[in-house]
Coordinates of C-alpha atoms and ligand atoms in Angstrom, one line a residue:
X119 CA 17.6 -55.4 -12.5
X120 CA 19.0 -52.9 -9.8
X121 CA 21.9 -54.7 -7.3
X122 CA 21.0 -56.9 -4.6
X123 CA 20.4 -54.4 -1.0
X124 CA 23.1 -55.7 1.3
X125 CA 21.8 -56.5 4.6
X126 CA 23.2 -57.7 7.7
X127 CA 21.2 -59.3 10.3
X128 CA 22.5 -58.8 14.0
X129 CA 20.9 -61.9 16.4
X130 CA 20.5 -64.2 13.4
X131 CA 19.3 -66.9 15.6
X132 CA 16.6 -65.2 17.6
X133 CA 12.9 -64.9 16.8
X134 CA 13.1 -61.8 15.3
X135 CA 16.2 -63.1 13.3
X136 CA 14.4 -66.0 12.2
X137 CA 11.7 -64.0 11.0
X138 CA 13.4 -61.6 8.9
X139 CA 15.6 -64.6 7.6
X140 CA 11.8 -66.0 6.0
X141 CA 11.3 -62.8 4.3
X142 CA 14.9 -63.0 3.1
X143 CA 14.5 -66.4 2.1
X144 CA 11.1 -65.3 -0.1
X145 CA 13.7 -63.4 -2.7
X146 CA 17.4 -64.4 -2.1
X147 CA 18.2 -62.8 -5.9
X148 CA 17.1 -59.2 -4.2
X149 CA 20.2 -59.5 -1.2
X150 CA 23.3 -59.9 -0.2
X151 CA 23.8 -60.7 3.0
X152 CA 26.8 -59.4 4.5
X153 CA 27.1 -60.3 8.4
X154 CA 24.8 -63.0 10.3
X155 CA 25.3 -62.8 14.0
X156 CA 24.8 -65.0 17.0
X157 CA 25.4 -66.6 20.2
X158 CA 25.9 -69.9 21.3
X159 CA 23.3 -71.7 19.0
X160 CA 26.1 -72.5 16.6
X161 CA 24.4 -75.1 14.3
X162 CA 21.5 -72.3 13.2
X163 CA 23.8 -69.6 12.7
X164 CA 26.6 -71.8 11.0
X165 CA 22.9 -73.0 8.7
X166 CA 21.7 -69.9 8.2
X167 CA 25.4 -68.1 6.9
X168 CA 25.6 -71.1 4.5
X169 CA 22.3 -70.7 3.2
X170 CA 22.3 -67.3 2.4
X171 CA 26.2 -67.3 1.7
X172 CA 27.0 -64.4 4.1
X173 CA 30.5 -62.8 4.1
X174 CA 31.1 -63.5 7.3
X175 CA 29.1 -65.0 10.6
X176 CA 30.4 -63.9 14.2
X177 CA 29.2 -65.2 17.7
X178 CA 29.2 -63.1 20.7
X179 CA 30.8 -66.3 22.5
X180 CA 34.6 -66.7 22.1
X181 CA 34.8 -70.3 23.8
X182 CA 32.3 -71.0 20.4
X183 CA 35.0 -69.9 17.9
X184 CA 36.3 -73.3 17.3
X185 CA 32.5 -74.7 17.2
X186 CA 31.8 -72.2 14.4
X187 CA 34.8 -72.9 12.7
X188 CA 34.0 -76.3 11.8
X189 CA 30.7 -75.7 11.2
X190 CA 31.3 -73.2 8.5
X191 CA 34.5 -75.4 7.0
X192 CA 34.2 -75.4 3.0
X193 CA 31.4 -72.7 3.3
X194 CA 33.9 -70.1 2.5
X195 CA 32.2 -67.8 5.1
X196 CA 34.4 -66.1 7.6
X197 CA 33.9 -66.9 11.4
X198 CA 34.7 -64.4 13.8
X199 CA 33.8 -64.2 17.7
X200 CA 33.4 -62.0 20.6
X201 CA 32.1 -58.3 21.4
X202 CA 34.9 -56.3 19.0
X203 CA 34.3 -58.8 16.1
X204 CA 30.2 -58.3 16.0
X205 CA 30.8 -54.3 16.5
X206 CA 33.1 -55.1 13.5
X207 CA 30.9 -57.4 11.6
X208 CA 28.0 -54.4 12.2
X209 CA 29.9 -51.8 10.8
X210 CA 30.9 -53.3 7.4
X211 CA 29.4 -51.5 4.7
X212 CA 25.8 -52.5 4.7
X213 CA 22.1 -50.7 3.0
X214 CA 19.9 -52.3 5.5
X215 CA 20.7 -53.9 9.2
X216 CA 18.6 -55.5 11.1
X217 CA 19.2 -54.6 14.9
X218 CA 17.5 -57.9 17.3
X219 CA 19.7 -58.9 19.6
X220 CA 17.9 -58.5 22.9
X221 CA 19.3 -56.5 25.9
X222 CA 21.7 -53.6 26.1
X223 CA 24.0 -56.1 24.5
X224 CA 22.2 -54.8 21.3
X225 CA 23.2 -50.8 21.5
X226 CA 27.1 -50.6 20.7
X227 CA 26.7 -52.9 17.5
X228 CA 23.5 -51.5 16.3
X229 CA 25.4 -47.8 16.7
X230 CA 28.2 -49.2 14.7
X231 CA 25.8 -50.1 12.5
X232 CA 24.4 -46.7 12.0
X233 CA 27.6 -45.0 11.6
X234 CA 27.7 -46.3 8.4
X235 CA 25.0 -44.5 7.3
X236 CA 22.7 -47.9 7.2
X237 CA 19.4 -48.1 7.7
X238 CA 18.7 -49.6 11.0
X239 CA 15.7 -51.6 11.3
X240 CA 15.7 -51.5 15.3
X241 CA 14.0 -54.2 16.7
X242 CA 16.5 -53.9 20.0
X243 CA 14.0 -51.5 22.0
X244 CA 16.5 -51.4 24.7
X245 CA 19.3 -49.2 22.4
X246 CA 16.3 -46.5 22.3
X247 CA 15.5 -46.8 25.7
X248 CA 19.3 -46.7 26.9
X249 CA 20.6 -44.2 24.8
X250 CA 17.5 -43.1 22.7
X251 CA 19.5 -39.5 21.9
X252 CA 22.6 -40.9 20.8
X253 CA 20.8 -43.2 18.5
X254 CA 18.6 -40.3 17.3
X255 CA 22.4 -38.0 16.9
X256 CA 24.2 -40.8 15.3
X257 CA 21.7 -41.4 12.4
X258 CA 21.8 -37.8 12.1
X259 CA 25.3 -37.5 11.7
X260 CA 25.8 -40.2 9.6
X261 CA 23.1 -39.8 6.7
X262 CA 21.5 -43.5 8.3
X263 CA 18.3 -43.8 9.2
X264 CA 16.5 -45.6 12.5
X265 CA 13.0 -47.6 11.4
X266 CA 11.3 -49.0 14.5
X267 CA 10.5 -52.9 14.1
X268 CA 8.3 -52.9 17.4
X269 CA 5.3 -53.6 16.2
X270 CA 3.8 -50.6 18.2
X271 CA 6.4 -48.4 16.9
X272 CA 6.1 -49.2 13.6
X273 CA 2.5 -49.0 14.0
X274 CA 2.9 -45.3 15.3
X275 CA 5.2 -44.8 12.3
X276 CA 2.9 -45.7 9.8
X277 CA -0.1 -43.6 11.9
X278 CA 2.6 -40.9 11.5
X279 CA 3.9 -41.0 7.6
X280 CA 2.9 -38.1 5.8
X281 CA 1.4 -36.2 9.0
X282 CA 2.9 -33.4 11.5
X283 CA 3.9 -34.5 14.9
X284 CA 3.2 -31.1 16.0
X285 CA -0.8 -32.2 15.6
X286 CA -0.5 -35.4 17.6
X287 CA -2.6 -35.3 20.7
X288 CA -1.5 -38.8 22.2
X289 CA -0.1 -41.8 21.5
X290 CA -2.0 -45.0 22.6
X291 CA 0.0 -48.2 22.7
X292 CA -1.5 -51.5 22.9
X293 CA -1.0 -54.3 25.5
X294 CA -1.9 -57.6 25.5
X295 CA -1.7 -58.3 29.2
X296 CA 0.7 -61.0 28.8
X297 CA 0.4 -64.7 30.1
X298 CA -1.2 -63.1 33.6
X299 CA -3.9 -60.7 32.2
X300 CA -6.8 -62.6 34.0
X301 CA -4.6 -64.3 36.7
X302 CA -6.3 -63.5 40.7
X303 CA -3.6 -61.2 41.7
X304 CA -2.6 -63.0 45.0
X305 CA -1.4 -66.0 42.3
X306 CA 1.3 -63.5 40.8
X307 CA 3.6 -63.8 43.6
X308 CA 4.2 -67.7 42.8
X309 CA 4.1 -67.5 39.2
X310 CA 6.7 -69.3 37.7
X311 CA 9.5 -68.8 34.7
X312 CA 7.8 -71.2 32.4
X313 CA 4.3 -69.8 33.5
X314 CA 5.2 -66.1 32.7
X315 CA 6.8 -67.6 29.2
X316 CA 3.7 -68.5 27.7
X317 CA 2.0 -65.7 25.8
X318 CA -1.1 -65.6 24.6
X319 CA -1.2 -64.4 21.4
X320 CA 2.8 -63.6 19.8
X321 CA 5.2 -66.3 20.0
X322 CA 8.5 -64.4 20.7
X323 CA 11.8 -65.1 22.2
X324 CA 11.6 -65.8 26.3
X325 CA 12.8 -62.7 27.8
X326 CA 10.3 -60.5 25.6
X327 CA 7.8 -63.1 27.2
X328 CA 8.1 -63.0 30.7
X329 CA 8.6 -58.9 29.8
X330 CA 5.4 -59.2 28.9
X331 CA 3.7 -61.3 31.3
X332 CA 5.3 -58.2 34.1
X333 CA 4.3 -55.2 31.4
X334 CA 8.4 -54.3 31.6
X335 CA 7.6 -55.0 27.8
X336 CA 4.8 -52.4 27.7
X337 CA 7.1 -49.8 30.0
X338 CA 10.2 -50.0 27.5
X339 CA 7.8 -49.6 24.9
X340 CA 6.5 -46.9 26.3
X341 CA 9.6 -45.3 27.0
X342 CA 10.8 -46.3 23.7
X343 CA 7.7 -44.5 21.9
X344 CA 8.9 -40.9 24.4
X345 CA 12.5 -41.1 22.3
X346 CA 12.1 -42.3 19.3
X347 CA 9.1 -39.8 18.1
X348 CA 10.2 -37.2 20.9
X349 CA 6.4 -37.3 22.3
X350 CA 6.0 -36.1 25.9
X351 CA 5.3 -38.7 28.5
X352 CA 1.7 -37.3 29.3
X353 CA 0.5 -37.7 25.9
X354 CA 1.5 -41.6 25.8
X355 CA -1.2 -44.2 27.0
X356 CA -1.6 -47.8 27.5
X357 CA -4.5 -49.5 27.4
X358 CA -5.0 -53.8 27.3
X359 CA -6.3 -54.7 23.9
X360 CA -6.2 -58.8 24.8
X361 CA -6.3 -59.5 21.0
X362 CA -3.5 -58.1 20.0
X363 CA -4.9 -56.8 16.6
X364 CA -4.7 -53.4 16.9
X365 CA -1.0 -52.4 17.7
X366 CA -0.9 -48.8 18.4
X367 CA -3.0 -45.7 18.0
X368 CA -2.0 -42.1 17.0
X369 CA -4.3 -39.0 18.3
X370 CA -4.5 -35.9 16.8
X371 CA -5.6 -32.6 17.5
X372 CA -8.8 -32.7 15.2
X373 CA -10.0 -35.8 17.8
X374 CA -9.7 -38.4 15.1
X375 CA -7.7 -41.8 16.0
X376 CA -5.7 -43.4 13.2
X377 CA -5.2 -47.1 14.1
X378 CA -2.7 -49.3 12.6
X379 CA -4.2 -53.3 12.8
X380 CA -3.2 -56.3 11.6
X381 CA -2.4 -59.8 12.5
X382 CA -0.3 -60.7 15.3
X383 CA 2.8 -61.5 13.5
X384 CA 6.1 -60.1 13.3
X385 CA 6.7 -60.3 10.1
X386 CA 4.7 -57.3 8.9
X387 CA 6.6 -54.5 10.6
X388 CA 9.8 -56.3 9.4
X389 CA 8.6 -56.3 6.2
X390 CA 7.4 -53.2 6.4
X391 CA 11.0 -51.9 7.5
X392 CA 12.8 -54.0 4.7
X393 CA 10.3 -52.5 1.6
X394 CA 9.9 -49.1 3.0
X395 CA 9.7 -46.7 2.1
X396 CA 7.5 -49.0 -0.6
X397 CA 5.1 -51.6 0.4
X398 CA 5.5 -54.7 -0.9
X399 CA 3.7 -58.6 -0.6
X400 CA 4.5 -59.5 2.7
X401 CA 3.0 -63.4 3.9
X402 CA 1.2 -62.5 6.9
X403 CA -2.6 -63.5 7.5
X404 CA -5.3 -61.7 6.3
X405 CA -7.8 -60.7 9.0
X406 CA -11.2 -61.6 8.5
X407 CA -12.7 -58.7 10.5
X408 CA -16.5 -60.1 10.0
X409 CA -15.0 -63.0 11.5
X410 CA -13.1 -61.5 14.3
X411 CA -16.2 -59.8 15.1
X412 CA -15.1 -57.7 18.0
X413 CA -12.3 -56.1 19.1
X414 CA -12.0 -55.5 23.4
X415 CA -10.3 -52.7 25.4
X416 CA -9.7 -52.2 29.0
X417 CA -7.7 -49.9 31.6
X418 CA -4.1 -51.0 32.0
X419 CA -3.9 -51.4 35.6
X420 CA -1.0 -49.9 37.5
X421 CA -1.3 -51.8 40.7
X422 CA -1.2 -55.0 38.7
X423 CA 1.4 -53.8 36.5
X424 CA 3.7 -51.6 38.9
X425 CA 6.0 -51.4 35.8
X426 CA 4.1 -48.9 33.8
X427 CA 4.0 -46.5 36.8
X428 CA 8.1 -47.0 36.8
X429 CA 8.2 -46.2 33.0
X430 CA 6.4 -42.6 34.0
X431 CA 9.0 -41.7 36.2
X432 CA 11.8 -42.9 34.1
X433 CA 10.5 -40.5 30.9
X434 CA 9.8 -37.6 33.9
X435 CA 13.5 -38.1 34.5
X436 CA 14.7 -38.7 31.4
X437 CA 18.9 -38.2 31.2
X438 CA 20.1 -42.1 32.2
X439 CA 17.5 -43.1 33.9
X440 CA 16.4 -45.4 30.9
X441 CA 19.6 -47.1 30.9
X442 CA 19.5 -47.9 34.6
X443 CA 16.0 -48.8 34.6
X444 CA 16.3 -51.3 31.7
X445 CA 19.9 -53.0 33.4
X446 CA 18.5 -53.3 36.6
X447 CA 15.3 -55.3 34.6
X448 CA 17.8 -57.3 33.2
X449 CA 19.1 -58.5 36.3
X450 CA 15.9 -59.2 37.8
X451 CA 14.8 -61.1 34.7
X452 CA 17.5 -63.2 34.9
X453 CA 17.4 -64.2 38.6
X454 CA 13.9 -64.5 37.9
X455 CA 14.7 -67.4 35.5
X456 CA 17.1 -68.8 37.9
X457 CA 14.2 -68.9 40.8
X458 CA 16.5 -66.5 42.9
X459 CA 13.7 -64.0 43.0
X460 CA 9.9 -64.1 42.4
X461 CA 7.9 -62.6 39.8
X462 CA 7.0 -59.5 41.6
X463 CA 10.0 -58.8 43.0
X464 CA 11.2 -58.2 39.7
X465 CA 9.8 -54.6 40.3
X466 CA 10.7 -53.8 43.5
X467 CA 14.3 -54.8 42.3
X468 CA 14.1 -52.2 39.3
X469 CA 12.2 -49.8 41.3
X470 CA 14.9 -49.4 44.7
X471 CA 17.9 -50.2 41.6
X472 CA 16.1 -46.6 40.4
X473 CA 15.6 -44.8 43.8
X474 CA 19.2 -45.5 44.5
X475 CA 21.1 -44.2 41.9
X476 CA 18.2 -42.3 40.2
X477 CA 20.0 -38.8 41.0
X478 CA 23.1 -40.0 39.3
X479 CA 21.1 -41.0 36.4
X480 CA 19.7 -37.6 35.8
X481 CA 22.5 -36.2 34.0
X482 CA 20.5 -35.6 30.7
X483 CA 23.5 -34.7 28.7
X484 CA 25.6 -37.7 29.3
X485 CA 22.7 -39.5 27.5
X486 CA 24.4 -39.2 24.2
X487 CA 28.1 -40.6 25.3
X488 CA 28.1 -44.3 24.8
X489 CA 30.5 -44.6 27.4
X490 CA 28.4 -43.0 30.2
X491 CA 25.2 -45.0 29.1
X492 CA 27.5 -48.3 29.5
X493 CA 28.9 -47.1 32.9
X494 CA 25.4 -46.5 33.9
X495 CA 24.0 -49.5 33.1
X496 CA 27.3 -51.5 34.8
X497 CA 26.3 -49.6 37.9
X498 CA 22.7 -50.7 37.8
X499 CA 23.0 -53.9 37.1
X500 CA 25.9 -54.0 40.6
X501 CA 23.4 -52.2 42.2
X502 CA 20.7 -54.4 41.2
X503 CA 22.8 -57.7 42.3
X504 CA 23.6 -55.9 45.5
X505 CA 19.6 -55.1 46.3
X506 CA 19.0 -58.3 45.5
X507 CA 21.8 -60.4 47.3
X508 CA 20.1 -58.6 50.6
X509 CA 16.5 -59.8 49.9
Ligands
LIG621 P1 15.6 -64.0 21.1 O1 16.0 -64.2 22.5 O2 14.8 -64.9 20.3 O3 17.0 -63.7 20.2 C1 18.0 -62.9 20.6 C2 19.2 -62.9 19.7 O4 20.2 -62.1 20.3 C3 19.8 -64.3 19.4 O5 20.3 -64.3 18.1 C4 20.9 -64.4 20.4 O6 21.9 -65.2 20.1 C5 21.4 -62.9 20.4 N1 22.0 -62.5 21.7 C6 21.5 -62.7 23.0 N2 22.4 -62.2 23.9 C7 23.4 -61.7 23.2 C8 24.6 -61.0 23.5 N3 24.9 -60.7 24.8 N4 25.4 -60.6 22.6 C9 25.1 -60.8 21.3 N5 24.0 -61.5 20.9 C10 23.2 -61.9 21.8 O7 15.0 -62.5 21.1 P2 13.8 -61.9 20.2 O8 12.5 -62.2 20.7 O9 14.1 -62.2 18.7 O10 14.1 -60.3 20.4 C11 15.1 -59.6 19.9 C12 14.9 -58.1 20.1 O11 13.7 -57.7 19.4 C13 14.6 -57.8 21.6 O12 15.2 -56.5 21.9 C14 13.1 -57.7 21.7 O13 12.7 -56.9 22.7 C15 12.8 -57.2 20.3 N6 11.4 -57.5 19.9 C16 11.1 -58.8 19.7 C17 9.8 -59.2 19.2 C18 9.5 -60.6 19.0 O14 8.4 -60.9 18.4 N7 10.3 -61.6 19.3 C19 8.9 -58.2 19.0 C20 9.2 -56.8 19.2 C21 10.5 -56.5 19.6
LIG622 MG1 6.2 -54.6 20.9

């Protein structure tokens, strides 16, 4: 029997954590899981170390350092806290990290991660939309390797294996529509928090939700799809597929469309990143196509979902403009959920948050310094709060 892979897990606690924790759980002989992280749901991350006796289990939260302490007394698994201990954590020797923590507050550990020379399983789409070159660079560098999680991305990457990216004619990502797909659109302006959380068809953490519900899901995806298989934005396409079976579609140049479907359920494409490059049993439902009977298709609608039309001009722009473009969202998102702002002045926040610093953005080269992505996004997110301190 070959060594257990040692894996780490970065945002333990989350849905994606959780997930990946199930397939874990399915053949704890085959790992060894080195770091578990979390925030400030202590009691699932203190469970979760002790189950899979992890080496060590950090929280991004110092004021939870005693909490986790206790929790993990007689465990004999270390407890660490705070921003330098989960870059830390990320960067002990690992074969396989998952990267879901959500936010920007995902990129520096998921880098630490792949300077290692890991395999990243990136389920934090905001580390390729922020910094998708220095990602790119650093798995280069570092003899890692970067497999997308997204379940679009990872559809596109199976569409892809074995082809030549030189013969793809376009790349068609799937939308759902989110919780207001069908909504009258002089409704959107009062929707609430919990109304934008509820999604139809995937049952994900709440910020990926409401992303959803506004399509600032969709744009990072799209953006996300321009840098990590270094496709030009015109030959990248949305379209609202409100079953959610069919995640992503690659084009090529002969006119044929390879489609990847499957159920919605997250735990294929992080299967598919913890086998690959075999494929292996993974529990997900089997469609029953005859039973499914039809699959629908519409035009993604910019004036409904101002978003995408942002996520052109971001990819046109390219340099930082990804990094201010997904701070700025963050901001918005979270006055959103604190009823300072409404739902679609989520967009005009991110949209003035771009036109105001966009020309500072452009510098495409400072893309691949960590510390200009990070100053970029502090400035977005000051400039957000000061756009919308004046609304
Ligand atoms: P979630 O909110 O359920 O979990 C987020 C995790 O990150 C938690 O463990 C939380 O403690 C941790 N975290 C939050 N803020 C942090 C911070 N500042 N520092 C350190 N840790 C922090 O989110 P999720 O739905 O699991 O999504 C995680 C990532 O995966 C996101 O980037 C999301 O866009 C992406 N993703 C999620 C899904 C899904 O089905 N949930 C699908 C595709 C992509
Ligand atoms: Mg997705």
């Amino acid at each position: 029997m070959s060594a257990p892979r040692r894996i780490s897990i970065l945002g333990t606690t989350g849905s994606i954590g959780q997930s990946t924790l199930d397939l874990v759980r399915r053949d704890p002989a085959a790992y060894h899981v080195v770091a578990l992280t979390g925030g400030r749901n202590i009691a699932q991350l203190a469970a979760d170390a002790a189950e899979f006796g992890a080496e060590i289990a950090v929280t991004a939260h110092g004021d939870c350092l005693d909490a986790l302490r206790s929790a993990l007394s007689g465990t004999g698994v270390e407890a660490a806290a705070g921003e330098a201990a989960l870059i830390e954590a990320a960067a002990r020797p690992a074969d396989w990290v998952m990267s879901a923590i959500v936010g920007a507050a995902g990129l520096a550990p998921g880098l630490a991660a792949l300077r290692t020379g890991a395999t990243l399983a990136l389920a934090n789409k905001e580390s390729m939309v922020c910094a998708g070159p220095l990602m790119l660079s650093e798995a280069r560098a570092h003899g890692g390797r970067i497999l997308p999680v997204d379940s679009e991305h990872s559809a596109v990457f199976q569409a892809l294996l074995g082809e030549d990216v030189g013969s793809v004619e376009r790349v068609i990502i799937t939308a759902s529509g989110g919780a207001f797909r069908d909504w009258p659109l002089e409704r959107l302006a009062a929707a609430t928090p919990e109304e934008a959380a509820t999604h139809p068809n995937w049952d994900m953490g709440q910020r990926i939700t409401i992303d959803s519900a506004s399509m600032f899901n969709k744009a990072l995806e799209l953006i996300e799809t321009h840098e990590f298989f270094r496709i030009p934005p015109e030959r990248i396409e949305t379209v609202v597929h409100p079953e959610s079976l069919v995640h992503a579609l690659v084009g090529f140049a002969d006119g044929g469309l390879m489609a990847h479907v499957g159920p919605p359920d997250m735990r294929h494409a992080i299967g598919f990143a913890l086998h690959y490059p075999e494929r292996r049993h993974v529990p997900v439902e089997r469609l029953d196509l005859a039973t499914i009977g039809s699959l629908s298709f519409r035009p993604a609608d910019e004036t409904r979902w101002p978003a995408l039309r942002l996520a052109r001009e971001v990819m046109q722009a390219g340099g930082l403009s990804g990094a201010v473009f997904n701070a700025a969202k963050e901001r918005a998102l979270d006055a959103f959920i604190d009823r300072r702002i409404g739902f679609l002045q989520m967009t005009e926040v991110v949209e003035a948050t771009l036109d105001s610093i966009g020309s500072h953005a452009r510098l495409v080269d400072d893309a691949i310094h960590l510390d200009k992505v990070l100053e970029a996004d502090h400035l977005a997110r000051y400039t957000a709060d000061e756009i919308m301190a004046r609304l």
